[in-house]
């Protein structure tokens, strides 16, 4: 029996869902206010078609590349006797710690002539393939070995077993990872701008720089939002149909790996090659620029205040995101119903919008409805919370699941009040997940570029904006220390993601 | 079908690291019969099944299925060429395929027409007693018992020489267990297929198998028809694995044994004197008297299990009709019907003998 959610909690969650929807509402209402007659000539013009084609091409090539690379590497890591597999797994996940715009900076350093679709594909594949690799590897690891054994006993050879039994089980992580990559590509600004490949994200910023929060910029954002919504709808549809859950609950036994023998040499070389391209190139470039003119080209006095203001923004955003996300996650786990699930989904949906759209929407909305908020710290923190709420929610959800209601009831039966139960049972059990949620939001904020460029109050500098300002002036040595700071700050988040994917197994969401 | 041995296992050993799991196993299963390997968890019985299936390689020894060598002299046939059917503990149905596609999975390369394959699938659905309306369902829409029936149908589809069942009922609840077991037994009988079943449940082994192989610590203790092991177990451990019983200290002499329950006839004459006397609870009858005291009564529905303390301080268990009026604290007399078993005993055995 399931009780009704408490009204106060429901009101909180509703407010959060509305808050998270502000960018979407803003873009849509802007369209209604301006009217189709004014929008039509802006939508139905060759530029939009060209941008759409460019964006879709990049999505297609880079997503295909990520799936091919991620699937192949996951299979090698989980199913073969690759020596030092644990080390390779960590190294292959390491690009998670390198923002794509640092990766493109590194590649331009090595190959200054890189530009266009090919360059954008190479750089984004090397930045985003872990989004496919990690869930596929986790699912491969979690698959019940009895499935494959049963297929073998039914007279199916190893290759056909992979195609007929294993691959269908991997459909969800492959498509889910692929959609995540596509969403990131729609939103990616920094890396693609550096490689001079125009997409919606870069066009919106260019439009903003020339005409501010104009109708043209908002129309571009509207088309981008439509693309995102298509992908998100696809994902919801996909999850609804997923049938990969293990039937029954038997204990997994470890499975024998394919012995590579002499193949170990070329396979290891291939894996090492991916690692060299994915983290070797950024490491080389950053080191190269750090030592280029010696340590006197930058000083600690210059960097310290930037680090400090970035940390402050990150801390504020992470605390607020967790506080705001907790009631929604709590309702979704403890009072599961169509309403609470819809509220939870709303926060995901709104937050699937690119930073460029959220930034533009908040600029447009604040100028029109809340002038005093424009160019203030609260507004940029609000943008961070909208953008990164899902990262907090995923962890809060699993944190709350760590403290099932049966433990609450046991505590209440032992004479503890509701508050005491919350403090003595729920919080201690959920604490690791809550901390992980805060850490992930914090680290996402420290490397956020696009929304920050649009919303940062005058005089507020973050690591990402300073890095961007330096590279825009081709001051590559000056950008290097900021790149190092961002990579160092991102490493714990990458480690968290790697660890989570390692322990969740087939229950990956 | 081959009329000789459907499975022939000779001298199989297997170690995982330093742990020796199987130690010189020999087993023959005649065609069209069912053999159950019965043993406590961790005795190596599942490992043996996986070696026969080809999921693991043995360290030594030979295996042949239907007269064809599949393991021996360093060669091991891969599982897909062994002509076996395999039913895993939890069924291992493919979650992305519906019931029909699961059952038909192994028929992809079967040398028969599309129509023949389809009718084979329908025949199997009927054979294992599945509702036809369930044929288009996916595994997660089935109960545990239904899943196991589908898994069996899938394993039988290609008419394998040998079907391997790995504790197929252990994940089911008590009511589904019996009905699924009955359906599986009927399906196996009708297909006339040779079966190797691994279980830790003696009632499962006794109900399904023509031959029971009791395994303890990686070796077979006794391989014989179920009733024979139940009535003439080779040692105390086999006796207990096949069912409950009480153990009393006694002194054997020829065909008789002297113990706290008096002078009892032995099933086999004992070549030793110091004996552990094993008595099944259904052999113990309760009469009015004052010699012994009832210490506990477990009411089980159809019958009752009573623990009775004898003047010697030892405790015997008696199985009584559920309607018998008996309560803890009652004073009674106890007698034993039929012959009893005696095993050579160390005196230490007496200490833990009463746990049954």
Short mmCIF file of C-alpha atoms in Angstrom, two decimals, chain A residues 184-398:
data_model
loop_
_atom_site.label_atom_id
_atom_site.label_comp_id
_atom_site.label_asym_id
_atom_site.label_seq_id
_atom_site.Cartn_x
_atom_site.Cartn_y
_atom_site.Cartn_z
CA UNK A 184 26.31 16.94 -25.61
CA UNK A 185 27.14 17.59 -29.27
CA UNK A 186 24.06 19.77 -29.69
CA UNK A 187 25.19 21.77 -26.67
CA UNK A 188 28.93 21.83 -27.35
CA UNK A 189 30.18 25.32 -28.02
CA UNK A 190 33.83 25.76 -27.02
CA UNK A 191 35.44 22.85 -28.85
CA UNK A 192 33.46 23.33 -32.05
CA UNK A 193 34.02 27.07 -32.14
CA UNK A 194 37.78 26.52 -31.84
CA UNK A 195 37.68 24.08 -34.74
CA UNK A 196 35.67 26.58 -36.82
CA UNK A 197 32.73 24.30 -37.54
CA UNK A 198 29.47 26.27 -37.37
CA UNK A 199 26.56 24.58 -35.55
CA UNK A 200 23.49 25.97 -33.77
CA UNK A 201 25.42 26.46 -30.53
CA UNK A 202 28.18 28.51 -32.16
CA UNK A 203 25.69 30.45 -34.31
CA UNK A 204 23.63 31.43 -31.27
CA UNK A 205 26.68 32.88 -29.54
CA UNK A 206 27.73 34.68 -32.71
CA UNK A 207 24.23 36.09 -33.10
CA UNK A 208 24.22 37.09 -29.41
CA UNK A 209 27.55 38.85 -29.78
CA UNK A 210 26.31 40.89 -32.75
CA UNK A 211 22.65 41.51 -31.91
CA UNK A 212 22.37 40.61 -28.16
CA UNK A 213 19.19 38.79 -27.06
CA UNK A 214 17.46 39.44 -30.34
CA UNK A 215 14.65 37.60 -32.04
CA UNK A 216 17.19 36.01 -34.39
CA UNK A 217 19.16 34.55 -31.47
CA UNK A 218 16.00 33.31 -29.77
CA UNK A 219 14.75 31.68 -32.97
CA UNK A 220 18.03 29.82 -33.38
CA UNK A 221 17.69 28.70 -29.76
CA UNK A 222 14.13 27.59 -30.46
CA UNK A 223 15.25 25.30 -33.30
CA UNK A 224 18.02 23.89 -31.10
CA UNK A 225 15.47 23.24 -28.34
CA UNK A 226 13.32 21.34 -30.84
CA UNK A 227 16.30 19.12 -31.73
CA UNK A 228 17.00 18.43 -28.06
CA UNK A 229 13.37 17.59 -27.34
CA UNK A 230 13.36 15.06 -30.19
CA UNK A 231 16.37 13.31 -28.68
CA UNK A 232 14.98 13.38 -25.15
CA UNK A 233 11.66 11.98 -26.33
CA UNK A 234 13.54 9.23 -28.13
CA UNK A 235 15.33 8.41 -24.92
CA UNK A 236 12.15 8.26 -22.86
CA UNK A 237 10.63 5.99 -25.51
CA UNK A 238 13.71 3.79 -25.47
CA UNK A 239 13.71 3.41 -21.70
CA UNK A 240 10.05 2.56 -21.72
CA UNK A 241 10.72 -0.34 -24.05
CA UNK A 242 13.88 -1.60 -22.41
CA UNK A 243 13.70 -5.26 -21.53
CA UNK A 244 17.20 -5.95 -20.46
CA UNK A 245 16.57 -6.50 -16.78
CA UNK A 246 17.77 -9.86 -15.61
CA UNK A 247 14.92 -12.24 -14.98
CA UNK A 248 15.32 -13.91 -11.62
CA UNK A 249 18.03 -12.98 -9.20
CA UNK A 250 20.62 -15.72 -9.26
CA UNK A 251 24.13 -14.96 -8.18
CA UNK A 252 26.38 -13.97 -11.06
CA UNK A 253 29.41 -16.12 -11.33
CA UNK A 254 32.59 -14.86 -12.83
CA UNK A 255 32.99 -15.79 -16.45
CA UNK A 256 36.11 -17.00 -18.20
CA UNK A 257 37.67 -14.33 -20.41
CA UNK A 258 38.84 -14.91 -23.96
CA UNK A 259 42.55 -15.69 -23.86
CA UNK A 260 44.30 -13.25 -26.18
CA UNK A 261 47.63 -15.09 -26.41
CA UNK A 262 49.80 -13.32 -28.97
CA UNK A 263 46.84 -11.10 -29.86
CA UNK A 264 47.50 -9.35 -26.55
CA UNK A 265 50.24 -7.33 -28.24
CA UNK A 266 48.21 -5.67 -31.05
CA UNK A 267 45.13 -5.31 -28.81
CA UNK A 268 47.14 -3.64 -26.05
CA UNK A 269 48.79 -1.41 -28.65
CA UNK A 270 45.37 -0.38 -29.97
CA UNK A 271 44.05 0.42 -26.49
CA UNK A 272 47.24 2.34 -25.71
CA UNK A 273 46.75 4.25 -28.96
CA UNK A 274 43.28 5.42 -27.89
CA UNK A 275 44.68 6.45 -24.51
CA UNK A 276 47.52 8.33 -26.22
CA UNK A 277 45.06 10.24 -28.43
CA UNK A 278 42.50 10.80 -25.67
CA UNK A 279 44.70 11.93 -22.80
CA UNK A 280 48.23 11.86 -24.21
CA UNK A 281 47.60 14.75 -26.61
CA UNK A 282 46.03 17.06 -23.97
CA UNK A 283 48.74 16.14 -21.47
CA UNK A 284 51.44 16.88 -24.02
CA UNK A 285 49.95 20.19 -25.15
CA UNK A 286 49.26 21.52 -21.68
CA UNK A 287 52.77 20.59 -20.55
CA UNK A 288 54.18 22.12 -23.70
CA UNK A 289 52.50 25.50 -23.08
CA UNK A 290 53.19 25.48 -19.34
CA UNK A 291 56.90 25.18 -19.99
CA UNK A 292 56.85 27.30 -23.16
CA UNK A 293 58.05 30.58 -21.74
CA UNK A 294 58.82 29.42 -18.25
CA UNK A 295 56.82 30.09 -15.13
CA UNK A 296 57.05 33.88 -15.40
CA UNK A 297 54.34 34.20 -18.04
CA UNK A 298 51.71 33.61 -15.39
CA UNK A 299 51.65 34.20 -11.66
CA UNK A 300 49.85 32.66 -8.76
CA UNK A 301 48.49 36.09 -7.88
CA UNK A 302 46.64 36.17 -11.18
CA UNK A 303 45.18 32.66 -10.96
CA UNK A 304 44.30 32.41 -7.27
CA UNK A 305 41.36 34.89 -7.33
CA UNK A 306 39.92 33.13 -10.41
CA UNK A 307 40.16 29.73 -8.68
CA UNK A 308 38.58 31.24 -5.59
CA UNK A 309 35.60 32.77 -7.42
CA UNK A 310 35.10 29.51 -9.39
CA UNK A 311 35.10 27.50 -6.15
CA UNK A 312 32.58 29.87 -4.56
CA UNK A 313 30.20 29.60 -7.52
CA UNK A 314 30.59 25.82 -7.58
CA UNK A 315 29.97 25.44 -3.86
CA UNK A 316 26.87 27.64 -3.91
CA UNK A 317 25.42 25.89 -6.95
CA UNK A 318 26.07 22.38 -5.59
CA UNK A 319 24.47 23.09 -2.20
CA UNK A 320 21.41 24.66 -3.81
CA UNK A 321 21.08 21.94 -6.46
CA UNK A 322 21.08 19.21 -3.80
CA UNK A 323 18.66 21.13 -1.55
CA UNK A 324 16.33 21.74 -4.48
CA UNK A 325 16.66 18.24 -5.92
CA UNK A 326 16.13 16.37 -2.64
CA UNK A 327 12.34 16.80 -2.33
CA UNK A 328 11.83 15.82 -5.98
CA UNK A 329 14.03 12.74 -5.65
CA UNK A 330 12.41 11.84 -2.31
CA UNK A 331 8.94 11.97 -3.81
CA UNK A 332 10.00 10.02 -6.89
CA UNK A 333 11.48 7.21 -4.79
CA UNK A 334 9.17 7.09 -1.77
CA UNK A 335 5.85 8.12 -3.31
CA UNK A 336 6.16 6.75 -6.81
CA UNK A 337 3.14 7.73 -8.90
CA UNK A 338 2.39 9.22 -12.30
CA UNK A 339 2.49 12.71 -10.79
CA UNK A 340 5.80 12.40 -8.96
CA UNK A 341 7.43 10.64 -11.92
CA UNK A 342 6.21 13.46 -14.18
CA UNK A 343 7.72 16.04 -11.82
CA UNK A 344 11.01 14.19 -11.81
CA UNK A 345 11.00 13.87 -15.60
CA UNK A 346 10.29 17.59 -15.93
CA UNK A 347 13.52 18.44 -14.17
CA UNK A 348 15.41 16.13 -16.54
CA UNK A 349 13.68 17.47 -19.60
CA UNK A 350 14.28 21.13 -18.78
CA UNK A 351 17.88 20.38 -17.96
CA UNK A 352 18.56 18.65 -21.24
CA UNK A 353 18.69 22.10 -22.83
CA UNK A 354 22.19 23.29 -23.81
CA UNK A 355 23.98 25.86 -21.67
CA UNK A 356 23.75 28.32 -24.53
CA UNK A 357 19.94 28.11 -24.55
CA UNK A 358 19.63 28.34 -20.77
CA UNK A 359 21.99 31.32 -20.76
CA UNK A 360 20.14 33.11 -23.53
CA UNK A 361 16.73 32.36 -22.01
CA UNK A 362 17.77 33.75 -18.64
CA UNK A 363 19.22 36.88 -20.25
CA UNK A 364 16.02 37.41 -22.23
CA UNK A 365 13.72 36.69 -19.30
CA UNK A 366 15.64 38.75 -16.73
CA UNK A 367 15.83 41.79 -18.97
CA UNK A 368 12.11 41.68 -19.53
CA UNK A 369 10.73 40.54 -16.17
CA UNK A 370 13.46 40.88 -13.53
CA UNK A 371 15.82 43.62 -14.56
CA UNK A 372 17.62 43.86 -11.18
CA UNK A 373 18.64 40.20 -11.47
CA UNK A 374 20.40 40.68 -14.80
CA UNK A 375 24.18 40.33 -14.49
CA UNK A 376 24.04 39.13 -10.87
CA UNK A 377 25.56 36.13 -9.14
CA UNK A 378 22.15 34.64 -8.14
CA UNK A 379 21.14 34.49 -11.81
CA UNK A 380 24.24 32.59 -12.89
CA UNK A 381 23.86 30.21 -9.93
CA UNK A 382 20.24 29.65 -10.99
CA UNK A 383 21.52 28.75 -14.48
CA UNK A 384 23.98 26.24 -13.01
CA UNK A 385 21.25 24.65 -10.90
CA UNK A 386 18.97 24.33 -13.94
CA UNK A 387 21.76 22.85 -16.04
CA UNK A 388 23.13 20.36 -13.52
CA UNK A 389 20.08 19.34 -11.51
CA UNK A 390 19.92 15.91 -13.24
CA UNK A 391 23.47 15.08 -12.12
CA UNK A 392 22.36 15.73 -8.56
CA UNK A 393 19.05 13.89 -9.02
CA UNK A 394 20.56 10.63 -10.30
CA UNK A 395 22.76 10.40 -7.22
CA UNK A 396 20.09 11.62 -4.81
CA UNK A 397 17.74 8.94 -6.12
CA UNK A 398 20.17 6.13 -5.46
#
